[in-house]
mmCIF file with all atom_site columns, C-alpha atoms in Angstrom:
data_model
loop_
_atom_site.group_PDB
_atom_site.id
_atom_site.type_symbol
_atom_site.label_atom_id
_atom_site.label_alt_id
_atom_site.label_comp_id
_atom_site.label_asym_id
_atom_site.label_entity_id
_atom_site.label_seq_id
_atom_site.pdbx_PDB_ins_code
_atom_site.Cartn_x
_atom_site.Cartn_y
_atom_site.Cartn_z
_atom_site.occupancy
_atom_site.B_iso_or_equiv
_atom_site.pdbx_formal_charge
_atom_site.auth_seq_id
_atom_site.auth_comp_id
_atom_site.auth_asym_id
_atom_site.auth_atom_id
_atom_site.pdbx_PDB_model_num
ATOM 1   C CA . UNK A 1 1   ? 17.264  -43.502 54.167 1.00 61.00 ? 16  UNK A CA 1
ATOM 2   C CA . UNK A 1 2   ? 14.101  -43.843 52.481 1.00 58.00 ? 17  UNK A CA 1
ATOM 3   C CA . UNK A 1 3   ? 12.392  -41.401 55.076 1.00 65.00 ? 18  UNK A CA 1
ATOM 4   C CA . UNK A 1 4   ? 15.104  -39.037 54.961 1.00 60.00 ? 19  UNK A CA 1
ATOM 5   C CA . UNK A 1 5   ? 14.516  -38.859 51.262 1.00 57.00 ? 20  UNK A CA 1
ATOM 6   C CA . UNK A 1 6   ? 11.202  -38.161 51.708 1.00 67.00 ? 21  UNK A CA 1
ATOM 7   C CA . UNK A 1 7   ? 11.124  -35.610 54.495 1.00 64.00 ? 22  UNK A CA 1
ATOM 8   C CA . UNK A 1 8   ? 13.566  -33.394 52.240 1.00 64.00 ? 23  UNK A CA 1
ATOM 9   C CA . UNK A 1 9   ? 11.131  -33.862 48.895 1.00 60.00 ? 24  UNK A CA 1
ATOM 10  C CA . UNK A 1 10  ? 8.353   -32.457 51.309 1.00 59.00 ? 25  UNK A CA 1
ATOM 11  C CA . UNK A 1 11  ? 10.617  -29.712 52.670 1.00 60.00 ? 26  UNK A CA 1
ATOM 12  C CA . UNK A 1 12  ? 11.041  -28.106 49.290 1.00 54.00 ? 27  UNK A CA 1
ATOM 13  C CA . UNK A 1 13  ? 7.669   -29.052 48.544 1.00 52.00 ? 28  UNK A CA 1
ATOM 14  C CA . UNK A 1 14  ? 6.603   -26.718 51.221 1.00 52.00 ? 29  UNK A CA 1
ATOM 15  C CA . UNK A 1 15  ? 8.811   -24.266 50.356 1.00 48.00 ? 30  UNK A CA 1
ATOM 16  C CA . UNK A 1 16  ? 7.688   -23.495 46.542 1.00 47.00 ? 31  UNK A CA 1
ATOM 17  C CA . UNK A 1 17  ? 4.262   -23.345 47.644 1.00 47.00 ? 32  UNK A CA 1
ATOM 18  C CA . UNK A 1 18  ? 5.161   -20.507 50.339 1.00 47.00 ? 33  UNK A CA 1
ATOM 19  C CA . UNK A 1 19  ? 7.135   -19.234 47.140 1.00 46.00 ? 34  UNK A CA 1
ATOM 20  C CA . UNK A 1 20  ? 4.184   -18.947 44.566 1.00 47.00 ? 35  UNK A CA 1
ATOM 21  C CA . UNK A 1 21  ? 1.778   -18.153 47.590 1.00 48.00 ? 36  UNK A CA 1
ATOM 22  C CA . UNK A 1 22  ? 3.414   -14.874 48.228 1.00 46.00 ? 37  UNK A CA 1
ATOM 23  C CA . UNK A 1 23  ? 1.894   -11.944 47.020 1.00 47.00 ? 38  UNK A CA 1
ATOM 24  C CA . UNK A 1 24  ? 3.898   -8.166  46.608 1.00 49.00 ? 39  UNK A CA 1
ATOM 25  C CA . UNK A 1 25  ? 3.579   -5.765  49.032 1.00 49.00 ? 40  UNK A CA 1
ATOM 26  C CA . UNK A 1 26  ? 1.781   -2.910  46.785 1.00 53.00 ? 41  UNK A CA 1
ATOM 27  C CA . UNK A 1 27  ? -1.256  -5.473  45.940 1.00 54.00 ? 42  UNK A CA 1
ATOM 28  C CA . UNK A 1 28  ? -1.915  -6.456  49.394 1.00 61.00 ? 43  UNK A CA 1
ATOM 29  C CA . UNK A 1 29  ? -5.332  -6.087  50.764 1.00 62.00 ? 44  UNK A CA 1
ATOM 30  C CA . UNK A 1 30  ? -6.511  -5.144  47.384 1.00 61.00 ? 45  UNK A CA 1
ATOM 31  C CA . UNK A 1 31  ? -9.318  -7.431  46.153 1.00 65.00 ? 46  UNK A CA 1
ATOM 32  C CA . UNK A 1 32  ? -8.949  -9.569  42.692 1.00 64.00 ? 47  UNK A CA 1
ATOM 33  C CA . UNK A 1 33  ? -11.866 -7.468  41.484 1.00 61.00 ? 48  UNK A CA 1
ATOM 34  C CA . UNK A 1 34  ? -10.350 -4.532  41.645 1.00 59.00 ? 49  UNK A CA 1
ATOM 35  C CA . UNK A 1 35  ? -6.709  -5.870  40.057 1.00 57.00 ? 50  UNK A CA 1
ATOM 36  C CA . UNK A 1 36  ? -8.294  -7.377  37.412 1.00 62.00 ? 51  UNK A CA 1
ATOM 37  C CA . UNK A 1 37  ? -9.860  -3.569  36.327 1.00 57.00 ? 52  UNK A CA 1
ATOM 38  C CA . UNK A 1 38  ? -7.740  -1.320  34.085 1.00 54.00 ? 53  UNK A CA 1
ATOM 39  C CA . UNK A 1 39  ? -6.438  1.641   35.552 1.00 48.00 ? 54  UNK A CA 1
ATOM 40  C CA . UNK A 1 40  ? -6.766  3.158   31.746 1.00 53.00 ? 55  UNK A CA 1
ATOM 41  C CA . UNK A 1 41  ? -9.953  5.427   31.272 1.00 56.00 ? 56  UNK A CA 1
ATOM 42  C CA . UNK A 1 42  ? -12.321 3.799   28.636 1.00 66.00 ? 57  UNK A CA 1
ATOM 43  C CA . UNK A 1 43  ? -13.393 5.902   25.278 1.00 70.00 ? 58  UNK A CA 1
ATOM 44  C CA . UNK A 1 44  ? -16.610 5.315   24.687 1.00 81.00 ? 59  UNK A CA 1
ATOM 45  C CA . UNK A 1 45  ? -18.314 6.506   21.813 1.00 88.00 ? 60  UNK A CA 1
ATOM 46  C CA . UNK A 1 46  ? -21.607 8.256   23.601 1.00 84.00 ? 61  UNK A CA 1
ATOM 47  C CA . UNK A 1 47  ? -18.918 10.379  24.845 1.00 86.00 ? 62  UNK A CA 1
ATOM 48  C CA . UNK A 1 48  ? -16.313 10.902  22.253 1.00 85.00 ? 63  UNK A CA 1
ATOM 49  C CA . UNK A 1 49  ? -18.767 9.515   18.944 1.00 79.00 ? 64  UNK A CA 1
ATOM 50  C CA . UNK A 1 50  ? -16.039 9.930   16.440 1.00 85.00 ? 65  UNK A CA 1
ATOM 51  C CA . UNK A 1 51  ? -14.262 7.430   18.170 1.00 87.00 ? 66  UNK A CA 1
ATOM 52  C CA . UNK A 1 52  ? -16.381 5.144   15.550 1.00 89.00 ? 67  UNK A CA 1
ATOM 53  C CA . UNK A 1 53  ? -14.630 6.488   13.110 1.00 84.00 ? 68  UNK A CA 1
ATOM 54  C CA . UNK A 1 54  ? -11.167 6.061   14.209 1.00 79.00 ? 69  UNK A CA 1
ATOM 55  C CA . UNK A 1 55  ? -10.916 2.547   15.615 1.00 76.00 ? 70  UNK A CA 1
ATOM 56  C CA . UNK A 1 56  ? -10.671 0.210   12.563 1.00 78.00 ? 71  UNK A CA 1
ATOM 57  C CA . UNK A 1 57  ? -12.765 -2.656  12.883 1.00 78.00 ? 72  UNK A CA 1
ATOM 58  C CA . UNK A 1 58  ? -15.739 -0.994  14.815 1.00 80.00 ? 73  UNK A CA 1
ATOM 59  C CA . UNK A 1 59  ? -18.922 -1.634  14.137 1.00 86.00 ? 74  UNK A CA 1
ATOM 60  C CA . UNK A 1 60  ? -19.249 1.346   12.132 1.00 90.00 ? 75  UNK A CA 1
ATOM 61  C CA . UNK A 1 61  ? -19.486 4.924   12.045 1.00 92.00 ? 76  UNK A CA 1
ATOM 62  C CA . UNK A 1 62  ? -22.551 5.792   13.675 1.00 93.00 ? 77  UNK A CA 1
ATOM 63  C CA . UNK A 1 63  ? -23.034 5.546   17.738 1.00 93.00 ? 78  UNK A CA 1
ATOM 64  C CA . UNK A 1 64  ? -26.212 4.043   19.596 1.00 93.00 ? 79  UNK A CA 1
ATOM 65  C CA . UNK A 1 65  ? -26.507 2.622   22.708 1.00 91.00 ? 80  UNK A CA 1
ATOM 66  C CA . UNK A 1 66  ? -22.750 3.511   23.417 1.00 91.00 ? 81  UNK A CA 1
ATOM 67  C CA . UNK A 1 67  ? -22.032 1.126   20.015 1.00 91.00 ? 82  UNK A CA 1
ATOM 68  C CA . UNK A 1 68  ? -20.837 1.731   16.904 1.00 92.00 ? 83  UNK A CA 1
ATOM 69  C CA . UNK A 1 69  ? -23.033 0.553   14.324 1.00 93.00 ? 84  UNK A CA 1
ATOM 70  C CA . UNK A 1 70  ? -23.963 1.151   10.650 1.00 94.00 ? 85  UNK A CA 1
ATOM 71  C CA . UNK A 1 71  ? -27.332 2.789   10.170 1.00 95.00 ? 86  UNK A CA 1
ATOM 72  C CA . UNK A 1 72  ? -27.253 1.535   6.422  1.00 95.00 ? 87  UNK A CA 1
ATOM 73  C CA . UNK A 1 73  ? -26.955 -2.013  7.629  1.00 94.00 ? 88  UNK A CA 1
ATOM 74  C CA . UNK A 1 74  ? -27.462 -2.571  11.271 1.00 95.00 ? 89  UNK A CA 1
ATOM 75  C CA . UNK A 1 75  ? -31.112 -4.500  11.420 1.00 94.00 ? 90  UNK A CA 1
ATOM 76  C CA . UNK A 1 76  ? -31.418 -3.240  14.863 1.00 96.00 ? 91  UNK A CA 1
ATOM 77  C CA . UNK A 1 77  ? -30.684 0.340   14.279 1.00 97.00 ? 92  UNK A CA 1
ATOM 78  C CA . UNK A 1 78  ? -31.494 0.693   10.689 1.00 97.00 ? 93  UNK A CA 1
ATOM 79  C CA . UNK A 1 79  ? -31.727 4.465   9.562  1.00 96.00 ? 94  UNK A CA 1
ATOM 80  C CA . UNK A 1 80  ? -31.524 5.494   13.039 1.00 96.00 ? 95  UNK A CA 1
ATOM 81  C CA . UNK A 1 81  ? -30.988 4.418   16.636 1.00 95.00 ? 96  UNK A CA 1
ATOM 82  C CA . UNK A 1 82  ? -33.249 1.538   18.084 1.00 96.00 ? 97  UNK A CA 1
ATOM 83  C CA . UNK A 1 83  ? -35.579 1.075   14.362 1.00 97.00 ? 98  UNK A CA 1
ATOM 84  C CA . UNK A 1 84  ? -35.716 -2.658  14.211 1.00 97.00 ? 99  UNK A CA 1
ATOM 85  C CA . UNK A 1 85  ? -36.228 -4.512  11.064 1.00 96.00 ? 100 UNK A CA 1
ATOM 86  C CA . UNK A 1 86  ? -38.913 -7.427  11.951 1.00 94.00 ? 101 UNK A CA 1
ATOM 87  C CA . UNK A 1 87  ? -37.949 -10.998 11.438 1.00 92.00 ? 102 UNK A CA 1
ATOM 88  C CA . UNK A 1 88  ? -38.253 -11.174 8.078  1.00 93.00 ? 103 UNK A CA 1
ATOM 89  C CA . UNK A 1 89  ? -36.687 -8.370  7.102  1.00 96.00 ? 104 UNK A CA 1
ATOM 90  C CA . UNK A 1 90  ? -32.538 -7.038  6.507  1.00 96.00 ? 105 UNK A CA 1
ATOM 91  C CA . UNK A 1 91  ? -31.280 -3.243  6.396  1.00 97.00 ? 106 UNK A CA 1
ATOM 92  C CA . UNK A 1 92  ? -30.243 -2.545  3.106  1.00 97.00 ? 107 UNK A CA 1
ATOM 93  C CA . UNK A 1 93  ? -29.416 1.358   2.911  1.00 96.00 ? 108 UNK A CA 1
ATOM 94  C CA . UNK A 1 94  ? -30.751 2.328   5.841  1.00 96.00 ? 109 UNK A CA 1
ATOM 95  C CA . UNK A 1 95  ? -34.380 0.129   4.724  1.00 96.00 ? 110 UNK A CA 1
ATOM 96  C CA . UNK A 1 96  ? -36.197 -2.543  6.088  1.00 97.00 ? 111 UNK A CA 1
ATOM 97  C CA . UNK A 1 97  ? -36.471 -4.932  3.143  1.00 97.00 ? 112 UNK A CA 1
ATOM 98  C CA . UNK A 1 98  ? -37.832 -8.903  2.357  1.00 96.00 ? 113 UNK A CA 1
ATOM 99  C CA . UNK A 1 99  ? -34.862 -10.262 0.774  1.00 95.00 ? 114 UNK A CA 1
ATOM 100 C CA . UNK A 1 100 ? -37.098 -12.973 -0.880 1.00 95.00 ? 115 UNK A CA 1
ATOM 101 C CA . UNK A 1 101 ? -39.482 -10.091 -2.592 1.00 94.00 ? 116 UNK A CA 1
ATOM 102 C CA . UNK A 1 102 ? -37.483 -7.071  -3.180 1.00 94.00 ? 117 UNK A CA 1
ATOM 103 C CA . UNK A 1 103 ? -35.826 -6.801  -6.885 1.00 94.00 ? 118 UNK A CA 1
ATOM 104 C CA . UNK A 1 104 ? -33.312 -4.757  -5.479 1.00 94.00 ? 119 UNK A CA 1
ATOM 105 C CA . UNK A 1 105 ? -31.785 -6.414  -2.649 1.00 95.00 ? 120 UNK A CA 1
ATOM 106 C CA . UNK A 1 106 ? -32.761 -10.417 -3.403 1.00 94.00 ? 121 UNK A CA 1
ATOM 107 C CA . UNK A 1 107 ? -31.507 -12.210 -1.334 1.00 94.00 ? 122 UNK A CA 1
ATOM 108 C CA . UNK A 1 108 ? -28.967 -10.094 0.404  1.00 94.00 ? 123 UNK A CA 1
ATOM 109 C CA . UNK A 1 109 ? -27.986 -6.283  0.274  1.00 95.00 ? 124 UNK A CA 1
ATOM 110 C CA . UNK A 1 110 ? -27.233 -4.525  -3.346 1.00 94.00 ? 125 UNK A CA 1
ATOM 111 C CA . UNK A 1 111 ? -27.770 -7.967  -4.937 1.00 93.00 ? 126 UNK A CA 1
ATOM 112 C CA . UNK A 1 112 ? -30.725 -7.264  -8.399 1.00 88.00 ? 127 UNK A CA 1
#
């Protein structure tokens, strides 16, 4: 009895596994890789640059790199693409500035 118990817990055992295992017809032969991409075309905003503009949330309103950023702020694109501020420094309208010196931005941006 005991055996017959078990031989019919391992039959349906076996057969959810062969269940989840299967895979549908139309993704067979197809590599994960290539499900896992979306079939949806990518706007990008080197392309299209007032996408910046319309996608709330971005990074701002300007585009370098293929990023949105904001030139005012952005301490690695500050004024214009690729100007980095050095360590020390913060972009406060579109400037490199030492928060610890300058009167008008001490400590952070727009703060006298």
């Amino acid at each position: 009895m005991l055996m017959a118990l078990i031989a019919m817990t391992v039959a349906c055992f076996e057969t959810n596994n062969n269940e989840i295992n299967e895979e549908p017809n139309s993704v067979r032969g197809t590599s994960r890789f290539l499900l896992q991409r979306s079939s949806k075309a990518t706007v990008t905003c080197d392309k299209n640059p007032k996408v910046c503009d319309s996608i709330r949330g971005s990074g701002g309103p300007n585009c370098c790199n293929n990023k949105c950023v904001d030139l005012s702020t952005d301490e690695l694109n500050c004024r214009r693409c690729g100007k980095k501020c050095l360590h020390s420094k913060m972009c406060c309208e579109g400037k490199c500035v030492n928060p610890m010196t300058n009167e008008k931005h001490c400590g952070k941006c727009g703060n006298k």
